[in-house]
Short mmCIF file of N, CA and C in Angstrom, two decimals:
data_model
loop_
_atom_site.label_atom_id
_atom_site.label_comp_id
_atom_site.label_asym_id
_atom_site.label_seq_id
_atom_site.Cartn_x
_atom_site.Cartn_y
_atom_site.Cartn_z
N MET P 54 17.49 -96.16 7.26
CA MET P 54 18.61 -96.90 6.90
C MET P 54 18.73 -96.31 5.73
N ASN P 55 19.90 -95.63 5.34
CA ASN P 55 20.42 -94.92 4.41
C ASN P 55 20.84 -95.72 3.09
N SER P 56 20.84 -95.49 1.97
CA SER P 56 21.05 -96.24 0.78
C SER P 56 22.44 -96.54 0.91
N ALA P 57 22.62 -97.41 0.07
CA ALA P 57 23.58 -97.97 0.46
C ALA P 57 24.89 -96.81 0.04
N VAL P 58 26.52 -97.53 1.04
CA VAL P 58 27.17 -96.22 0.65
C VAL P 58 28.44 -96.72 -0.02
N GLY P 59 28.27 -98.46 -0.06
CA GLY P 59 29.30 -98.96 -0.19
C GLY P 59 29.65 -100.45 -0.51
N THR P 60 30.53 -100.99 -1.26
CA THR P 60 30.55 -102.21 -1.39
C THR P 60 32.13 -103.10 -0.75
N LEU P 61 31.57 -103.98 0.05
CA LEU P 61 33.10 -104.84 -0.01
C LEU P 61 34.27 -104.92 -0.87
N THR P 62 35.39 -104.93 -0.62
CA THR P 62 36.04 -105.32 -1.58
C THR P 62 36.97 -106.26 -0.43
N TRP P 63 36.90 -106.61 -0.18
CA TRP P 63 38.03 -107.74 1.33
C TRP P 63 37.70 -107.62 2.30
N ILE P 64 37.61 -109.09 2.88
CA ILE P 64 37.10 -109.42 4.35
C ILE P 64 38.42 -110.42 5.48
N SER P 65 38.67 -110.27 6.12
CA SER P 65 38.81 -111.32 6.66
C SER P 65 38.40 -111.54 8.46
N GLY P 66 37.77 -112.28 8.79
CA GLY P 66 37.09 -112.66 9.95
C GLY P 66 36.35 -111.23 10.33
N PRO P 67 36.64 -110.83 11.15
CA PRO P 67 35.47 -108.92 11.57
C PRO P 67 35.81 -107.96 10.84
N VAL P 68 36.97 -107.88 10.37
CA VAL P 68 37.74 -107.03 9.43
C VAL P 68 37.19 -106.62 7.98
N ALA P 69 36.69 -105.70 6.96
CA ALA P 69 36.59 -105.48 6.40
C ALA P 69 37.11 -104.32 5.49
N HIS P 70 37.26 -104.56 4.16
CA HIS P 70 37.50 -103.17 3.60
C HIS P 70 36.73 -103.04 2.57
N ALA P 71 36.25 -101.46 2.19
CA ALA P 71 35.20 -101.52 0.88
C ALA P 71 35.75 -100.40 0.42
N HIS P 72 35.15 -100.00 -0.68
CA HIS P 72 34.84 -98.91 -1.57
C HIS P 72 33.76 -98.61 -1.30
N VAL P 73 33.90 -96.88 -1.41
CA VAL P 73 33.14 -96.24 -0.66
C VAL P 73 32.67 -95.27 -1.70
N THR P 74 31.01 -95.40 -1.96
CA THR P 74 30.18 -94.71 -3.12
C THR P 74 29.43 -93.69 -2.37
N GLY P 75 29.08 -93.54 -1.25
CA GLY P 75 28.17 -92.48 -0.68
C GLY P 75 29.18 -91.33 0.10
N ASP P 76 28.58 -90.71 1.03
CA ASP P 76 28.94 -90.10 2.56
C ASP P 76 29.11 -91.58 2.79
N LEU P 77 30.19 -90.91 3.74
CA LEU P 77 30.54 -91.63 5.24
C LEU P 77 31.65 -91.12 5.78
N ALA P 78 31.61 -90.91 7.24
CA ALA P 78 32.11 -90.29 8.25
C ALA P 78 32.80 -91.97 8.98
N ILE P 79 34.08 -91.33 9.19
CA ILE P 79 34.89 -91.58 10.43
C ILE P 79 34.21 -92.24 11.74
N LEU P 80 33.80 -93.49 12.64
CA LEU P 80 33.51 -93.75 13.41
C LEU P 80 31.92 -93.78 13.21
N GLU P 81 31.91 -94.06 11.64
CA GLU P 81 29.91 -93.92 11.46
C GLU P 81 29.32 -95.54 11.96
N GLN P 82 28.60 -95.75 12.55
CA GLN P 82 27.57 -97.17 12.56
C GLN P 82 27.00 -96.80 11.35
N VAL P 83 27.89 -98.98 10.94
CA VAL P 83 27.29 -98.97 9.21
C VAL P 83 27.02 -100.42 9.65
N TRP P 84 25.59 -100.75 8.69
CA TRP P 84 24.81 -102.32 8.54
C TRP P 84 25.43 -103.30 7.49
N VAL P 85 26.63 -103.67 7.66
CA VAL P 85 27.06 -104.79 6.09
C VAL P 85 26.05 -106.08 5.70
N GLY P 86 25.81 -105.90 4.72
CA GLY P 86 25.37 -107.26 3.78
C GLY P 86 23.29 -107.16 3.85
N ASP P 87 23.27 -108.27 3.50
CA ASP P 87 21.76 -108.01 3.56
C ASP P 87 21.15 -108.77 4.66
N GLN P 88 22.26 -109.36 5.51
CA GLN P 88 21.99 -109.43 7.08
C GLN P 88 21.97 -108.05 8.05
N ARG P 89 22.36 -107.01 7.32
CA ARG P 89 22.30 -105.89 7.95
C ARG P 89 23.18 -105.92 9.26
N LEU P 90 24.36 -106.81 9.35
CA LEU P 90 25.51 -107.19 10.39
C LEU P 90 25.58 -106.06 11.11
N ALA P 91 26.12 -105.69 12.42
CA ALA P 91 26.41 -103.97 13.24
C ALA P 91 27.98 -103.95 12.76
N GLY P 92 28.19 -102.45 11.54
CA GLY P 92 29.65 -102.36 12.24
C GLY P 92 30.08 -100.89 12.54
N GLU P 93 31.37 -100.78 12.26
CA GLU P 93 31.90 -98.87 12.58
C GLU P 93 32.93 -99.05 11.54
N ILE P 94 33.10 -97.80 11.02
CA ILE P 94 34.33 -96.99 9.54
C ILE P 94 35.72 -96.77 10.86
N ILE P 95 36.67 -97.52 10.79
CA ILE P 95 37.17 -97.04 11.84
C ILE P 95 38.81 -96.50 11.34
N ALA P 96 38.67 -96.08 9.25
CA ALA P 96 39.27 -96.10 9.09
C ALA P 96 38.94 -95.32 7.55
N LEU P 97 39.06 -94.10 7.23
CA LEU P 97 38.33 -93.74 5.94
C LEU P 97 39.81 -93.18 4.62
N ASP P 98 40.00 -93.76 4.12
CA ASP P 98 41.06 -92.85 3.66
C ASP P 98 41.09 -92.76 1.54
N HIS P 99 40.70 -91.93 1.32
CA HIS P 99 40.65 -91.80 -0.28
C HIS P 99 39.08 -92.65 -0.62
N GLY P 100 38.37 -92.57 -0.27
CA GLY P 100 37.54 -93.84 -1.11
C GLY P 100 37.50 -95.09 -0.56
N LEU P 101 38.33 -95.53 0.51
CA LEU P 101 38.56 -96.64 0.98
C LEU P 101 38.07 -96.73 2.69
N ALA P 102 37.00 -97.42 2.91
CA ALA P 102 37.01 -97.83 4.05
C ALA P 102 37.49 -98.55 4.92
N THR P 103 37.95 -98.85 6.39
CA THR P 103 37.86 -99.93 6.68
C THR P 103 36.91 -100.24 7.29
N ILE P 104 36.58 -101.67 7.74
CA ILE P 104 35.15 -102.11 9.02
C ILE P 104 35.58 -102.62 9.74
N GLN P 105 35.03 -102.37 11.11
CA GLN P 105 35.41 -103.44 11.81
C GLN P 105 33.76 -103.91 12.23
N ILE P 106 33.51 -105.60 11.91
CA ILE P 106 32.09 -105.58 12.02
C ILE P 106 32.18 -106.32 13.64
N TYR P 107 31.09 -106.39 14.19
CA TYR P 107 30.71 -106.40 15.40
C TYR P 107 29.97 -108.00 15.69
N GLU P 108 29.59 -108.64 14.76
CA GLU P 108 28.94 -109.68 14.29
C GLU P 108 29.58 -110.73 13.81
N GLU P 109 29.14 -112.42 13.82
CA GLU P 109 29.99 -113.46 12.91
C GLU P 109 29.93 -113.15 11.71
N THR P 110 31.11 -113.05 10.92
CA THR P 110 30.90 -112.53 9.32
C THR P 110 31.08 -113.60 8.74
N THR P 111 30.95 -114.87 8.60
CA THR P 111 30.26 -115.84 7.94
C THR P 111 29.60 -115.64 6.60
N GLY P 112 29.83 -116.19 5.30
CA GLY P 112 28.47 -115.73 4.56
C GLY P 112 29.55 -114.12 3.71
N CYS P 113 29.56 -113.34 4.71
CA CYS P 113 30.07 -112.13 3.62
C CYS P 113 31.19 -112.02 2.97
N ALA P 114 30.98 -111.42 2.08
CA ALA P 114 31.88 -111.62 0.27
C ALA P 114 32.35 -110.53 0.11
N PRO P 115 33.40 -110.40 -0.42
CA PRO P 115 33.55 -109.02 -1.22
C PRO P 115 31.99 -109.02 -2.54
N ALA P 116 32.00 -108.08 -2.51
CA ALA P 116 30.92 -107.51 -3.43
C ALA P 116 29.44 -107.27 -2.82
N ASN P 117 29.26 -107.51 -1.36
CA ASN P 117 28.50 -107.32 -0.77
C ASN P 117 28.44 -105.72 -0.32
N ARG P 118 27.09 -105.29 -0.28
CA ARG P 118 26.80 -103.61 -0.09
C ARG P 118 26.77 -103.23 1.53
N PHE P 119 26.98 -102.19 1.81
CA PHE P 119 26.68 -101.82 2.81
C PHE P 119 26.33 -100.51 3.41
N HIS P 120 25.42 -100.04 4.35
CA HIS P 120 24.82 -98.90 4.54
C HIS P 120 24.96 -98.06 5.67
N GLY P 121 25.26 -96.64 5.70
CA GLY P 121 25.51 -95.72 6.70
C GLY P 121 24.79 -95.59 7.48
N SER P 122 24.60 -95.06 8.63
CA SER P 122 23.73 -94.84 9.61
C SER P 122 23.70 -93.31 9.79
N GLY P 123 24.30 -92.85 9.74
CA GLY P 123 24.97 -91.10 9.16
C GLY P 123 24.98 -90.95 10.83
N GLN P 124 25.02 -91.87 11.55
CA GLN P 124 25.30 -91.07 13.58
C GLN P 124 26.91 -92.71 14.12
N PRO P 125 27.37 -92.00 14.80
CA PRO P 125 28.05 -93.22 15.66
C PRO P 125 27.86 -94.41 16.69
N PRO P 126 27.81 -94.85 16.59
CA PRO P 126 27.37 -96.22 17.83
C PRO P 126 27.60 -95.45 19.13
N SER P 127 26.02 -95.85 19.61
CA SER P 127 26.23 -94.61 20.84
C SER P 127 25.14 -95.44 21.37
N VAL P 128 25.03 -95.46 22.76
CA VAL P 128 23.72 -96.25 23.74
C VAL P 128 23.00 -94.93 24.24
N LYS P 129 21.53 -95.78 24.59
CA LYS P 129 20.69 -94.46 25.26
C LYS P 129 20.54 -95.60 27.17
N ALA P 130 21.32 -94.54 27.55
CA ALA P 130 21.21 -94.49 29.21
C ALA P 130 19.79 -95.10 29.86
N MET P 131 18.49 -94.29 30.17
CA MET P 131 17.09 -95.48 30.17
C MET P 131 17.14 -96.50 30.06
N GLY P 132 16.91 -97.75 31.22
CA GLY P 132 16.58 -98.55 31.07
C GLY P 132 18.03 -99.68 30.68
N LEU P 133 19.02 -98.54 31.47
CA LEU P 133 19.99 -100.11 30.86
C LEU P 133 20.11 -100.96 32.44
N LEU P 134 20.22 -99.91 33.82
CA LEU P 134 19.74 -101.18 35.09
C LEU P 134 18.84 -102.15 34.82
N GLY P 135 18.78 -102.95 35.32
CA GLY P 135 18.18 -104.11 35.55
C GLY P 135 17.73 -104.78 33.93
N ASN P 136 18.98 -104.78 32.99
CA ASN P 136 18.77 -105.51 31.33
C ASN P 136 19.99 -105.56 31.15
N ILE P 137 20.21 -106.89 30.71
CA ILE P 137 21.59 -107.39 30.25
C ILE P 137 21.77 -107.01 28.72
N PHE P 138 22.83 -106.80 28.40
CA PHE P 138 22.78 -106.60 26.82
C PHE P 138 24.01 -106.80 26.07
N ASP P 139 24.34 -106.80 24.95
CA ASP P 139 25.36 -107.32 24.23
C ASP P 139 26.00 -106.10 23.75
N GLY P 140 27.69 -105.95 23.36
CA GLY P 140 28.11 -104.99 23.20
C GLY P 140 27.68 -103.90 22.19
N ILE P 141 26.75 -104.03 21.95
CA ILE P 141 26.14 -102.99 20.65
C ILE P 141 24.62 -102.62 21.16
N GLN P 142 24.20 -102.63 22.18
CA GLN P 142 23.10 -102.47 23.07
C GLN P 142 22.05 -103.31 22.61
N ARG P 143 21.75 -104.86 22.59
CA ARG P 143 20.76 -105.20 21.85
C ARG P 143 20.72 -106.08 23.40
N PRO P 144 19.38 -105.59 24.09
CA PRO P 144 19.56 -106.29 24.72
C PRO P 144 18.78 -107.81 25.02
N LEU P 145 19.53 -108.80 25.49
CA LEU P 145 19.83 -110.59 25.47
C LEU P 145 18.20 -110.86 25.58
N LEU P 146 17.38 -110.66 26.30
CA LEU P 146 16.39 -111.56 26.64
C LEU P 146 15.06 -110.80 25.58
N ALA P 147 15.27 -109.85 24.56
CA ALA P 147 14.20 -109.40 23.72
C ALA P 147 14.98 -110.23 22.71
N MET P 148 16.58 -110.55 22.62
CA MET P 148 16.72 -111.20 21.27
C MET P 148 16.42 -112.66 21.42
N GLN P 149 16.71 -113.40 22.57
CA GLN P 149 16.03 -115.05 22.62
C GLN P 149 14.90 -114.92 22.68
N LYS P 150 14.03 -113.11 22.86
CA LYS P 150 12.57 -113.48 22.62
C LYS P 150 12.07 -113.71 21.01
N ALA P 151 12.34 -113.29 20.12
CA ALA P 151 12.03 -112.87 18.49
C ALA P 151 12.95 -114.12 18.28
N SER P 152 14.72 -114.41 18.34
CA SER P 152 15.05 -115.52 17.78
C SER P 152 15.43 -116.84 18.51
N GLY P 153 15.05 -116.81 19.28
CA GLY P 153 15.12 -117.80 20.43
C GLY P 153 16.23 -118.37 21.42
N ILE P 154 17.43 -119.11 20.99
CA ILE P 154 18.28 -119.56 22.44
C ILE P 154 19.25 -119.03 21.90
N TYR P 155 19.12 -119.09 20.70
CA TYR P 155 20.71 -118.72 19.31
C TYR P 155 20.26 -117.39 18.96
N VAL P 156 21.13 -116.40 19.10
CA VAL P 156 21.22 -115.35 18.39
C VAL P 156 21.43 -115.23 16.91
N GLN P 157 20.59 -114.92 15.96
CA GLN P 157 20.63 -114.72 14.58
C GLN P 157 21.27 -113.55 14.60
N ARG P 158 21.83 -113.92 13.24
CA ARG P 158 23.03 -112.61 13.22
C ARG P 158 22.32 -111.68 12.07
N GLY P 159 22.47 -110.03 12.46
CA GLY P 159 21.56 -109.69 12.40
C GLY P 159 20.33 -109.15 12.60
N ILE P 160 20.02 -109.47 13.86
CA ILE P 160 19.03 -109.91 14.48
C ILE P 160 18.96 -107.59 14.80
N GLN P 161 17.83 -107.06 14.65
CA GLN P 161 17.53 -105.81 15.08
C GLN P 161 16.41 -105.69 15.85
N VAL P 162 16.78 -105.35 17.12
CA VAL P 162 15.88 -105.46 18.49
C VAL P 162 16.07 -103.76 18.82
N ASP P 163 15.01 -102.91 19.72
CA ASP P 163 15.22 -101.63 19.82
C ASP P 163 15.58 -101.79 21.49
N PRO P 164 16.48 -101.33 21.35
CA PRO P 164 17.12 -101.03 23.23
C PRO P 164 17.04 -101.12 24.03
N LEU P 165 15.63 -99.94 24.00
CA LEU P 165 14.52 -100.04 25.58
C LEU P 165 13.22 -99.85 24.96
N PRO P 166 12.48 -100.43 25.99
CA PRO P 166 10.85 -100.64 25.68
C PRO P 166 10.58 -99.08 25.58
N ALA P 167 9.13 -98.73 24.93
CA ALA P 167 8.54 -97.88 24.93
C ALA P 167 8.53 -97.26 26.16
N HIS P 168 7.49 -97.80 27.27
CA HIS P 168 7.43 -97.45 28.38
C HIS P 168 8.60 -97.06 29.61
N LEU P 169 9.67 -97.24 28.49
CA LEU P 169 10.47 -96.31 29.62
C LEU P 169 10.83 -94.95 29.23
N ALA P 170 9.95 -94.44 28.40
CA ALA P 170 10.06 -92.68 28.18
C ALA P 170 9.65 -92.06 29.51
N PHE P 171 10.90 -91.07 29.85
CA PHE P 171 10.53 -90.00 31.69
C PHE P 171 9.97 -88.63 30.69
N TYR P 172 9.85 -88.35 31.68
CA TYR P 172 9.01 -86.65 31.56
C TYR P 172 9.40 -86.08 32.99
N PRO P 173 10.15 -84.90 32.21
CA PRO P 173 10.60 -83.82 33.39
C PRO P 173 10.15 -83.32 34.37
N VAL P 174 10.34 -83.05 35.44
CA VAL P 174 9.50 -82.92 36.98
C VAL P 174 9.63 -81.58 37.25
N GLN P 175 11.10 -81.24 37.18
CA GLN P 175 12.03 -79.67 37.09
C GLN P 175 11.62 -78.91 35.95
N GLN P 176 12.14 -77.37 36.31
CA GLN P 176 11.75 -76.37 34.99
C GLN P 176 13.01 -75.82 34.98
N VAL P 177 13.53 -75.61 34.26
CA VAL P 177 14.49 -74.75 33.76
C VAL P 177 14.68 -73.28 34.64
N GLY P 178 15.61 -73.07 35.64
CA GLY P 178 15.77 -72.40 36.77
C GLY P 178 15.60 -73.02 38.19
N ASP P 179 14.75 -74.13 38.41
CA ASP P 179 14.47 -74.63 39.69
C ASP P 179 15.83 -75.42 40.34
N LYS P 180 15.82 -74.51 41.65
CA LYS P 180 16.82 -75.20 41.91
C LYS P 180 17.10 -76.65 42.46
N VAL P 181 17.77 -77.27 42.44
CA VAL P 181 17.76 -78.89 42.90
C VAL P 181 19.22 -79.25 43.45
N SER P 182 18.84 -80.25 44.26
CA SER P 182 19.92 -80.37 45.03
C SER P 182 20.18 -82.34 44.83
N GLY P 183 21.07 -82.70 45.86
CA GLY P 183 21.17 -84.51 45.60
C GLY P 183 20.30 -85.12 46.37
N GLY P 184 19.45 -85.77 45.18
CA GLY P 184 17.88 -86.54 45.52
C GLY P 184 16.71 -85.77 45.35
N THR P 185 17.05 -84.43 44.27
CA THR P 185 15.61 -84.37 43.79
C THR P 185 15.08 -84.84 42.58
N PRO P 186 14.13 -85.38 43.04
CA PRO P 186 13.45 -86.10 41.68
C PRO P 186 13.42 -85.16 40.29
N GLY P 187 14.03 -85.53 39.81
CA GLY P 187 14.47 -84.97 37.76
C GLY P 187 12.99 -85.99 37.06
N CYS P 188 12.82 -86.84 37.01
CA CYS P 188 11.65 -87.41 35.99
C CYS P 188 10.73 -88.22 36.94
N ARG P 189 9.68 -88.30 35.75
CA ARG P 189 9.00 -89.36 36.25
C ARG P 189 8.54 -90.46 34.99
N PRO P 190 8.65 -91.25 35.12
CA PRO P 190 7.90 -92.51 34.06
C PRO P 190 6.79 -92.00 33.87
N ARG P 191 6.48 -92.57 32.67
CA ARG P 191 5.13 -92.15 31.22
C ARG P 191 4.33 -92.82 32.46
N ASP P 192 4.11 -93.74 33.19
CA ASP P 192 2.96 -94.10 33.69
C ASP P 192 2.36 -92.61 34.97
N ALA P 193 2.98 -92.37 35.56
CA ALA P 193 2.96 -91.44 36.33
C ALA P 193 2.88 -90.22 35.93
N ALA P 194 2.64 -90.11 34.66
CA ALA P 194 2.32 -89.18 33.93
C ALA P 194 1.35 -88.82 34.46
N ASN P 195 0.10 -89.71 33.79
CA ASN P 195 -1.19 -88.82 33.82
C ASN P 195 -1.50 -88.44 35.27
#
């Protein structure tokens, strides 16, 4: 996680304004406060940022610091089928195992289990068509 890039100056519901003290980009994913609530920079204007926070903001207040990720919010495609995610690609079943039936604010869970790594079957320049296998699971790599 990057060092703190700013401090909240105002918060109302899921939207916060902040004074920016570090490098930050529009549409960058950020982590707000000590609980590391997930958010996104939706506006930047001369050292002031507007942040959309994607979790319950009770307890957030002016003077809370936030950290940049250096990346926009994104999802990983492998492993999406057969799983249920919240809006920021945290798998609900993994969150339940980590925190019980009530999701804790700021919980960090890997979006995909490690066993879902895939290895390419085809080589650069191979002719492929519909139905041609493109990858194999890690377990089949041996």
